[in-house]
CSV table of N, CA and C in Angstrom, one decimal:
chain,number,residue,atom,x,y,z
D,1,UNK,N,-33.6,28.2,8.8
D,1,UNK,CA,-33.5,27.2,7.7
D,1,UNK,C,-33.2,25.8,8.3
D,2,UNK,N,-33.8,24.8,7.7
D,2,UNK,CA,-33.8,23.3,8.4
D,2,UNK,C,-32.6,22.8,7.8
D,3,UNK,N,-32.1,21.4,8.1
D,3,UNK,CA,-31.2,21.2,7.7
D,3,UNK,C,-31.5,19.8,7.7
D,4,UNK,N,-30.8,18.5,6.7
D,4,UNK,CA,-30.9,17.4,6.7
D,4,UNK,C,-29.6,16.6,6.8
D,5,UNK,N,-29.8,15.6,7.1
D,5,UNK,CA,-28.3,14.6,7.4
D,5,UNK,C,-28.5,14.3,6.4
D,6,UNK,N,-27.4,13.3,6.2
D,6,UNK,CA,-26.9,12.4,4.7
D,6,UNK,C,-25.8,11.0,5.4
D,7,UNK,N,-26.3,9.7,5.6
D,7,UNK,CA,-25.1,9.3,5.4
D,7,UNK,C,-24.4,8.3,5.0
D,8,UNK,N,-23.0,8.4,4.6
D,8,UNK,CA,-22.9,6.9,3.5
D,8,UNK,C,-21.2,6.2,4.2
D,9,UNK,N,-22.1,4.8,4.2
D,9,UNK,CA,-20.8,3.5,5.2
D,9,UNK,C,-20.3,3.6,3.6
D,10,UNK,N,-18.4,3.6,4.2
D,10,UNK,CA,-17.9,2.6,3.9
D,10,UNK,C,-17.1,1.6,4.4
D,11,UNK,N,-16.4,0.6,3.7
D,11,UNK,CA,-15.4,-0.5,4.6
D,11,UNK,C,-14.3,-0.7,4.5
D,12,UNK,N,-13.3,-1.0,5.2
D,12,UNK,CA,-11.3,-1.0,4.8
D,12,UNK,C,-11.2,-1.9,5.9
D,13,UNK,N,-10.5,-3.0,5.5
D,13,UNK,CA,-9.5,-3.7,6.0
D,13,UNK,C,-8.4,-3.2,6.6
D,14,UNK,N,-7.8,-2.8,8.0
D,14,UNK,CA,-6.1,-2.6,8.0
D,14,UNK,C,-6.1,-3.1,8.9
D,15,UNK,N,-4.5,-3.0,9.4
D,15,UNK,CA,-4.1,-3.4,10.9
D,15,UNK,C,-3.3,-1.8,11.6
D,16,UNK,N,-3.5,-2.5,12.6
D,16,UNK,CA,-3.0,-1.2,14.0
D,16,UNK,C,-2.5,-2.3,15.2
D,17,UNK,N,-1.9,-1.5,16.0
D,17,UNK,CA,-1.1,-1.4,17.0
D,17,UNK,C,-1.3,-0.3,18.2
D,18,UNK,N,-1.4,-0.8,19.4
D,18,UNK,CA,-1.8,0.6,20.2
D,18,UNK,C,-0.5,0.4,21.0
D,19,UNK,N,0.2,1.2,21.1
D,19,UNK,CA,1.9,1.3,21.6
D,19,UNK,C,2.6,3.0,21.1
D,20,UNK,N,3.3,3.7,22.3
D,20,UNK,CA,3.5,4.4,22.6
D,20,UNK,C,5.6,3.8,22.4
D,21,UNK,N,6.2,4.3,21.1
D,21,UNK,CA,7.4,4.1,20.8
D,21,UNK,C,8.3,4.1,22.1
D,22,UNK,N,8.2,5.6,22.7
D,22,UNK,CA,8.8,6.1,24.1
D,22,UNK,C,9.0,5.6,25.2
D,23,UNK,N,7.5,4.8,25.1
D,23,UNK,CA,7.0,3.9,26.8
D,23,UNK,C,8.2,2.8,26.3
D,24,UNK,N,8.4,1.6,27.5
D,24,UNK,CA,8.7,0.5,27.5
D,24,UNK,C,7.9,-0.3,27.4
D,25,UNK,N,8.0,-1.8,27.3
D,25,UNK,CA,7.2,-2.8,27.2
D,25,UNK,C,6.4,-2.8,28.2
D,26,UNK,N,6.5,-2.8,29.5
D,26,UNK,CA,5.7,-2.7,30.9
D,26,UNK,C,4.7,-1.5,30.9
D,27,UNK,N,5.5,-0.2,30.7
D,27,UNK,CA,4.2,0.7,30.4
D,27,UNK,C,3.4,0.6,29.4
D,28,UNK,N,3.9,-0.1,28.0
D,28,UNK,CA,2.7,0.0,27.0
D,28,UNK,C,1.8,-1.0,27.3
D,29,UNK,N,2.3,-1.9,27.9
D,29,UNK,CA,1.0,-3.1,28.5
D,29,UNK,C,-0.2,-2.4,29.7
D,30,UNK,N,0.5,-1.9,30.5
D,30,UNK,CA,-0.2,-1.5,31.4
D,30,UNK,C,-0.9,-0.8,30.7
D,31,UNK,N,-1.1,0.6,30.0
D,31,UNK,CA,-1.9,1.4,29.5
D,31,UNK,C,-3.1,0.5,28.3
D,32,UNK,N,-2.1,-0.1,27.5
D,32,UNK,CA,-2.9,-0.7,26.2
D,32,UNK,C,-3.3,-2.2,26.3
D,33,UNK,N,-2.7,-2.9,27.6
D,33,UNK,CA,-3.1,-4.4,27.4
D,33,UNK,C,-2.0,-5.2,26.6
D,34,UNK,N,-2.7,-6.7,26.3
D,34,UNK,CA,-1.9,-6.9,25.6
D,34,UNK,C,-1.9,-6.9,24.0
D,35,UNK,N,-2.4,-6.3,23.6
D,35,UNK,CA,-2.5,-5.7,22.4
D,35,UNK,C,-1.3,-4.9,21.8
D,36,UNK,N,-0.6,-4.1,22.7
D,36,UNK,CA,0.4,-3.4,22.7
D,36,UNK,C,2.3,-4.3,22.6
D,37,UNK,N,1.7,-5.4,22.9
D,37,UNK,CA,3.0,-6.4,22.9
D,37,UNK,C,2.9,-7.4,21.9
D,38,UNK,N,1.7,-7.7,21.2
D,38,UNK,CA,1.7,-8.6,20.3
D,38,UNK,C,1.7,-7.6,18.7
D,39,UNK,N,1.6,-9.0,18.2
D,39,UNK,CA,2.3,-8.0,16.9
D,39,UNK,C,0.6,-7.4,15.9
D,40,UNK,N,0.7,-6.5,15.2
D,40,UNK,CA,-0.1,-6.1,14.6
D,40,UNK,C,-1.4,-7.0,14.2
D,41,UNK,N,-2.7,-6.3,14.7
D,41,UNK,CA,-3.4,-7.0,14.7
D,41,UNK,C,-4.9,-6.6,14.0
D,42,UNK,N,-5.4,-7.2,12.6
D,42,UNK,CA,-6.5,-6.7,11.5
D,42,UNK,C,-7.6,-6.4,12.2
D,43,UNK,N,-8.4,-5.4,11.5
D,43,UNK,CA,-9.5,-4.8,11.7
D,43,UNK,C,-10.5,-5.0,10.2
D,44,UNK,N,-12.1,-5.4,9.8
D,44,UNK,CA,-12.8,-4.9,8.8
D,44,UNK,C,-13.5,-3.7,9.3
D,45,UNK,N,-13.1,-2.4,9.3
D,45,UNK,CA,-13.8,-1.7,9.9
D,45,UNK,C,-15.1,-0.7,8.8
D,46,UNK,N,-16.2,-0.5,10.1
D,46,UNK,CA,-17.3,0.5,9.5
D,46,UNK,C,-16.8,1.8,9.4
D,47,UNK,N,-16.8,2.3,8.3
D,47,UNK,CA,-17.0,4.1,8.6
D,47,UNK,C,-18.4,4.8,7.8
D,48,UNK,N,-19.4,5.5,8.9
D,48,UNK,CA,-20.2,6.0,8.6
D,48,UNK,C,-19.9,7.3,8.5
D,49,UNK,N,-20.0,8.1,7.9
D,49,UNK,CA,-19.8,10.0,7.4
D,49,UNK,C,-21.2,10.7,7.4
D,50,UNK,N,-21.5,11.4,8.3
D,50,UNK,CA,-22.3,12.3,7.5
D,50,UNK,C,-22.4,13.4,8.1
D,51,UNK,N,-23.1,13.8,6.4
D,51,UNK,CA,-22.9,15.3,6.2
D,51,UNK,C,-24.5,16.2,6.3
D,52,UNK,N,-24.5,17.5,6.6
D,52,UNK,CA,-25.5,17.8,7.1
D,52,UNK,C,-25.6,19.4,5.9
D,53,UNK,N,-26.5,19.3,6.2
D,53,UNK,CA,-26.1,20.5,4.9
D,53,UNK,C,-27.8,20.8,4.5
D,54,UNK,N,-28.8,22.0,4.0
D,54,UNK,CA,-29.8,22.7,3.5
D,54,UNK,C,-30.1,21.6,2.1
D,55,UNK,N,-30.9,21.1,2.2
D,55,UNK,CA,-31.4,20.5,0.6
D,55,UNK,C,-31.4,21.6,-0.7
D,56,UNK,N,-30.6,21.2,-2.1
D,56,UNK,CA,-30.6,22.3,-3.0
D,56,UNK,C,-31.9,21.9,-3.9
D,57,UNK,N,-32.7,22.8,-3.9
D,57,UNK,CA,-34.0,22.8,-4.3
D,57,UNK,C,-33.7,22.4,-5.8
D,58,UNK,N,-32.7,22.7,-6.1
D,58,UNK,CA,-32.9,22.1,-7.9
D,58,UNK,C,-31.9,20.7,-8.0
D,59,UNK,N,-31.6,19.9,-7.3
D,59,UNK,CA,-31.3,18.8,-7.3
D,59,UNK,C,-31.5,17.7,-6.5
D,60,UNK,N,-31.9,18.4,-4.9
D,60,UNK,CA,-33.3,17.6,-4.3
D,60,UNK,C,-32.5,16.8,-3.1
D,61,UNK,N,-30.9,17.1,-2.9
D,61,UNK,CA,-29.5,16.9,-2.7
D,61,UNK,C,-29.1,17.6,-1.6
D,62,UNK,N,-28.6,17.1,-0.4
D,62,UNK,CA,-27.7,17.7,0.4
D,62,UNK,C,-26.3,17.6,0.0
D,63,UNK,N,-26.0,17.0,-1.0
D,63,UNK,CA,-24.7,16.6,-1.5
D,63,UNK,C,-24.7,15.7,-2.4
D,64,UNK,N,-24.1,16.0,-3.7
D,64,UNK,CA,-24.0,15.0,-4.3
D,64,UNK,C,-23.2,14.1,-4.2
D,65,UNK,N,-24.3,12.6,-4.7
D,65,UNK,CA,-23.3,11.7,-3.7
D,65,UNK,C,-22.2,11.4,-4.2
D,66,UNK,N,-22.0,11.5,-5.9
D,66,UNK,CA,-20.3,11.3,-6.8
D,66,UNK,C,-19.0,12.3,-5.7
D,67,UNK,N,-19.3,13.5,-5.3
D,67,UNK,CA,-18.8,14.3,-4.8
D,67,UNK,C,-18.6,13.7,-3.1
D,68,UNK,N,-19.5,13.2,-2.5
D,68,UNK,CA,-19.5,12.5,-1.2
D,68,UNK,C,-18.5,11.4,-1.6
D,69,UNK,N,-18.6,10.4,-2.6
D,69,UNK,CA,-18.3,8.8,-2.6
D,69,UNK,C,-16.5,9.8,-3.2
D,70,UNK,N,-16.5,10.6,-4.2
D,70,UNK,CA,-15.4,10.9,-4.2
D,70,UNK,C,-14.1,11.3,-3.2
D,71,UNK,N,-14.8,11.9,-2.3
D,71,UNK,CA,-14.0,12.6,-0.7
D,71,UNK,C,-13.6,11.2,-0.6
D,72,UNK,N,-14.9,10.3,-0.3
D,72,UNK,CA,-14.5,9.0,1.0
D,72,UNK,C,-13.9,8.0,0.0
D,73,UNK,N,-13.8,8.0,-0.9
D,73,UNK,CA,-12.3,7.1,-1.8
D,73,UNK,C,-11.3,8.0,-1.6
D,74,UNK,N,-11.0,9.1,-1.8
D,74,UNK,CA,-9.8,9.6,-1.3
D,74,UNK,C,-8.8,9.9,-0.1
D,75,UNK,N,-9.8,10.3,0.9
D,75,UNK,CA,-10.4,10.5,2.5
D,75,UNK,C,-10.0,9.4,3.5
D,76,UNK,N,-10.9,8.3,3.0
D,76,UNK,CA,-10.9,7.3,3.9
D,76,UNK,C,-10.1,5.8,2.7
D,77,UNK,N,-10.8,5.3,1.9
D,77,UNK,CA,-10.3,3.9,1.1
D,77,UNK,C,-9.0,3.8,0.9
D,78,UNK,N,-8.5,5.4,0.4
D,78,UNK,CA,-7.1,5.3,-0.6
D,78,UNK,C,-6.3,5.5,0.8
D,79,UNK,N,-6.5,6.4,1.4
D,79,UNK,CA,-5.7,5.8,2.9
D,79,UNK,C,-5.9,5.3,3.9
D,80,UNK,N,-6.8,4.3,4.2
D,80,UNK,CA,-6.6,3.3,5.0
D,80,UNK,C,-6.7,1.8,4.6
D,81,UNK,N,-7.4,1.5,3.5
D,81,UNK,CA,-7.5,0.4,2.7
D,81,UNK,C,-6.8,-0.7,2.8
D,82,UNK,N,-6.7,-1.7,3.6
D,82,UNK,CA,-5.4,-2.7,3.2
D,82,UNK,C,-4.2,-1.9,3.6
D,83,UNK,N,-4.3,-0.8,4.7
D,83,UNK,CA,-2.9,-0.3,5.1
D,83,UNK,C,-2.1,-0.9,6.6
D,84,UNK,N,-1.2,-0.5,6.9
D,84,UNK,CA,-0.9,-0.6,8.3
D,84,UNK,C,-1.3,0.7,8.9
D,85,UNK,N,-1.8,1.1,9.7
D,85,UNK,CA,-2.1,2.2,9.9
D,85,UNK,C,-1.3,3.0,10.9
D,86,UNK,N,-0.4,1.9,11.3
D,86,UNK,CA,1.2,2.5,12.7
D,86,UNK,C,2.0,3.4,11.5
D,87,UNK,N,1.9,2.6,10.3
D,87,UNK,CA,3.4,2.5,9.4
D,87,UNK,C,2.9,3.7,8.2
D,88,UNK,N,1.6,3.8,7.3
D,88,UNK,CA,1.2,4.2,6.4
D,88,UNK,C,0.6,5.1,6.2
D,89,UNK,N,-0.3,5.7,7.4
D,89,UNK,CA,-0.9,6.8,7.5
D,89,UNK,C,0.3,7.6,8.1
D,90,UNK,N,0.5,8.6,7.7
D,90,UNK,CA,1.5,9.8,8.5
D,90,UNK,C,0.9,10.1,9.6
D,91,UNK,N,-0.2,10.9,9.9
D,91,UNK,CA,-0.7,11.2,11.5
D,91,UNK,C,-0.9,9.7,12.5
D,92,UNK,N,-0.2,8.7,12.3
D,92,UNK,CA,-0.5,7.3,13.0
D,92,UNK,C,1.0,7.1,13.0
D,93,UNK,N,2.2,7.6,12.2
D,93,UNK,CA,3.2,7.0,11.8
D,93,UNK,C,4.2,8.0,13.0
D,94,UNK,N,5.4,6.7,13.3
D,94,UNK,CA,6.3,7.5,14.2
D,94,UNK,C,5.9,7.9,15.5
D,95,UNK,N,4.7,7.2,15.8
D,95,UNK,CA,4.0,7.0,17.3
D,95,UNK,C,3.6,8.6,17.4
D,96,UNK,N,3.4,9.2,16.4
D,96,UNK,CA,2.4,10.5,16.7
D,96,UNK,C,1.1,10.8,17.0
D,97,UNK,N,-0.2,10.0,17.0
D,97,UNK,CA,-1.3,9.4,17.3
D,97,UNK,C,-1.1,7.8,17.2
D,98,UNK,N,-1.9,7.4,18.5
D,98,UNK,CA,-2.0,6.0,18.4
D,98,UNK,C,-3.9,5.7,17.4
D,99,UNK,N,-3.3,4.9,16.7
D,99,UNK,CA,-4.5,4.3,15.3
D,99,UNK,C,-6.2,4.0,16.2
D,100,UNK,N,-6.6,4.5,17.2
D,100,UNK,CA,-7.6,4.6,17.9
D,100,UNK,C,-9.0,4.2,17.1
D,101,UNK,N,-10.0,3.4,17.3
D,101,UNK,CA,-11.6,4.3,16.0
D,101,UNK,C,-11.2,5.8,16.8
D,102,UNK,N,-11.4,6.5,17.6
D,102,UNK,CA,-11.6,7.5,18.1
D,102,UNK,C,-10.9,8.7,17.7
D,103,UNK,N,-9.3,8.2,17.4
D,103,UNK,CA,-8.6,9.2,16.6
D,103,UNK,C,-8.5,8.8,15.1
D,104,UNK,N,-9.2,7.7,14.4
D,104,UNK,CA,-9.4,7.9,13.3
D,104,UNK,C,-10.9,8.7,12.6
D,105,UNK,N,-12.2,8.0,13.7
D,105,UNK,CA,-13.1,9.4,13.1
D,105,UNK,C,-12.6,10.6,13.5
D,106,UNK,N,-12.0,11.3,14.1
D,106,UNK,CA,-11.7,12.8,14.0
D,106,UNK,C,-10.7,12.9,12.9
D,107,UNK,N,-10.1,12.3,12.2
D,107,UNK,CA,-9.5,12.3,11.5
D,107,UNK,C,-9.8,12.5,10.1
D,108,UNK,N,-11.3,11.6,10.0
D,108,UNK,CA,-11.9,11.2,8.6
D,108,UNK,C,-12.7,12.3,8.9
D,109,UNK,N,-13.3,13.1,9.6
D,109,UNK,CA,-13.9,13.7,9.5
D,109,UNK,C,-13.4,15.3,9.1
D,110,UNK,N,-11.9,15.7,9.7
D,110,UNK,CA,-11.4,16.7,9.4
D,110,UNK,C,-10.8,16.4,7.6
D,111,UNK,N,-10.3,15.5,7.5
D,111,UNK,CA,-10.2,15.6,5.7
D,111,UNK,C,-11.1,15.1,4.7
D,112,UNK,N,-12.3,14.5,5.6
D,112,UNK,CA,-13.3,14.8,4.4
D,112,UNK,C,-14.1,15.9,4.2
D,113,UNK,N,-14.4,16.7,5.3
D,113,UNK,CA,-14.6,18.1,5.5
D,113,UNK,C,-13.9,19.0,4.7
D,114,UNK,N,-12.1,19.1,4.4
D,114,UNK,CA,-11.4,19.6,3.5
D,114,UNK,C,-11.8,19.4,2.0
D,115,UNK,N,-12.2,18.0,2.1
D,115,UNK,CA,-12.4,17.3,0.5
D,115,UNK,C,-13.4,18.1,0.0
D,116,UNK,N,-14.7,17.9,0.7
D,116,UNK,CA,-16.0,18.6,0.6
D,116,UNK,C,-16.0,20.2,0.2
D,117,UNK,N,-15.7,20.7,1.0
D,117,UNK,CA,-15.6,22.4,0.9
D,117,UNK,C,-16.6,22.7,2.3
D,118,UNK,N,-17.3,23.6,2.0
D,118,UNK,CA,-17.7,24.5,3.2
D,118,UNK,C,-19.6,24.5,2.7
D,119,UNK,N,-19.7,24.0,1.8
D,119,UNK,CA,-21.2,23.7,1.3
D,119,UNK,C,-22.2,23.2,2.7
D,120,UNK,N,-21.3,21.8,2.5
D,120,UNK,CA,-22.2,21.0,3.7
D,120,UNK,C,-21.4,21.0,4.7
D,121,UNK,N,-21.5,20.4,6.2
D,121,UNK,CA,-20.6,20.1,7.3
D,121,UNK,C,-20.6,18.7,7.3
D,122,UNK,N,-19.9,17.8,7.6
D,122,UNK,CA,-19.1,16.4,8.1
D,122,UNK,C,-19.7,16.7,9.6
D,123,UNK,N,-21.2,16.4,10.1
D,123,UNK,CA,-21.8,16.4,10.9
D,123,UNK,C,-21.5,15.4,12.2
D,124,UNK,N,-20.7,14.0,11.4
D,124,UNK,CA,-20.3,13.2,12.4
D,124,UNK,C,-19.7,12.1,12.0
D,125,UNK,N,-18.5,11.2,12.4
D,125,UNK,CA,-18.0,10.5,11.7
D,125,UNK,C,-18.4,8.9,12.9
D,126,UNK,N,-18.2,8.2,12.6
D,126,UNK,CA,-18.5,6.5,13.2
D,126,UNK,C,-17.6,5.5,12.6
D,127,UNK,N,-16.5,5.6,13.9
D,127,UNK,CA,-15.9,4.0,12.8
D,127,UNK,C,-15.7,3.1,13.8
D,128,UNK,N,-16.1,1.8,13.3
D,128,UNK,CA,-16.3,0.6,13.9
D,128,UNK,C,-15.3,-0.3,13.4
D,129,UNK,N,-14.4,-0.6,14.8
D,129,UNK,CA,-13.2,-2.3,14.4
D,129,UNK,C,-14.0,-3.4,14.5
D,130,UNK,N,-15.3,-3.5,15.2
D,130,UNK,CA,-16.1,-4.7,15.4
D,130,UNK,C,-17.5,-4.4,15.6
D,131,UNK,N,-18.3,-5.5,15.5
D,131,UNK,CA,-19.6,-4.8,16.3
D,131,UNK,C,-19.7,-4.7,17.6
D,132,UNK,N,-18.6,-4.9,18.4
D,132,UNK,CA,-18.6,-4.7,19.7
D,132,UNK,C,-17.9,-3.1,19.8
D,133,UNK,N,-17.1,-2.5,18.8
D,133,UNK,CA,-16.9,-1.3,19.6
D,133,UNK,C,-16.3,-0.5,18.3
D,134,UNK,N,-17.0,0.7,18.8
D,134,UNK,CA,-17.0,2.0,18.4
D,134,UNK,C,-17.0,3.4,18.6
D,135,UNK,N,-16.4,4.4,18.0
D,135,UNK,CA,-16.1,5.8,18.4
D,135,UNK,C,-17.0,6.4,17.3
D,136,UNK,N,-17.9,7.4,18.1
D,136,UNK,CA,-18.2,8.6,17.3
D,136,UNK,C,-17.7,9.7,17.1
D,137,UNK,N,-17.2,10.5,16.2
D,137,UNK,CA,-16.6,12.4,16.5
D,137,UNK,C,-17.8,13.0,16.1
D,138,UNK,N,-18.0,13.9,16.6
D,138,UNK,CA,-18.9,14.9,16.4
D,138,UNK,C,-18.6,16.1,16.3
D,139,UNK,N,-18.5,17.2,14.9
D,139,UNK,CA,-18.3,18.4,14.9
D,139,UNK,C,-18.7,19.6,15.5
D,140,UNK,N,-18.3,20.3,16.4
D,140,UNK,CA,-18.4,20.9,17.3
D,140,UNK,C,-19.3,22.1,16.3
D,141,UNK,N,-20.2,22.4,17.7
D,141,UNK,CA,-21.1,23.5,16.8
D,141,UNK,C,-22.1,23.7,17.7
């Protein structure tokens, strides 16, 4: 059976911080730059999603997209939107992951995967802080 991609950007404003609570000032520099000493600093970031999944012969759809756009307003907009992402996201908060693109698409990708169900797969997530740099996840398979 063949299978087709799907995939739909969206955009959120927030800020992050890459700093390790534990480290000191000297280690977080060394590891993170100075990024890690200055104070919070904005992102408009890309997130591309997609989902991979059999076309349904009576709707012509790998996914509907109300059901897609629904996940990624819940998924991704309603929690990262205009957030701090150190302070407001729980898996970022309390220096438990540092707010990475890299640990955010595995992130977006595991709870829009949840959102979705088991229909289609969340084939790969892409999020971009600039057009200079970006993380892909890819679901293992």
């Amino acid at each position: 059976m063949s299978t087709v991609s799907l995939t739909r950007r969206v955009t959120f404003s927030a800020v992050h911080r890459y700093r390790r609570p534990e480290w000191n000032d000297a280690k977080n520099e060394e590891v993170f730059g100075h990024l890690s000493l200055t104070r919070d600093h904005a992102h408009e970031y890309t997130c591309d999603v997609t989902v991979s999944g059999a076309i349904d012969e009576t709707t012509g759809m790998v996914l509907n997209l109300r059901d897609l756009d629904r996940a990624l307003r819940s998924e991704v907009l309603d929690r990262f939107d205009h957030k701090n992402l150190n302070n407001d996201v729980a898996e970022f908060a309390d220096g438990k992951q540092i707010p990475t693109c890299e640990n955010i698409a595995r992130l977006v990708g595991a709870s829009v995967q949840r959102a979705i169900g088991t229909a289609v797969t969340v084939s790969s997530v892409t999020v971009a802080e600039n057009p200079m740099l970006s993380a892909t996840w890819r679901a293992d398979g």
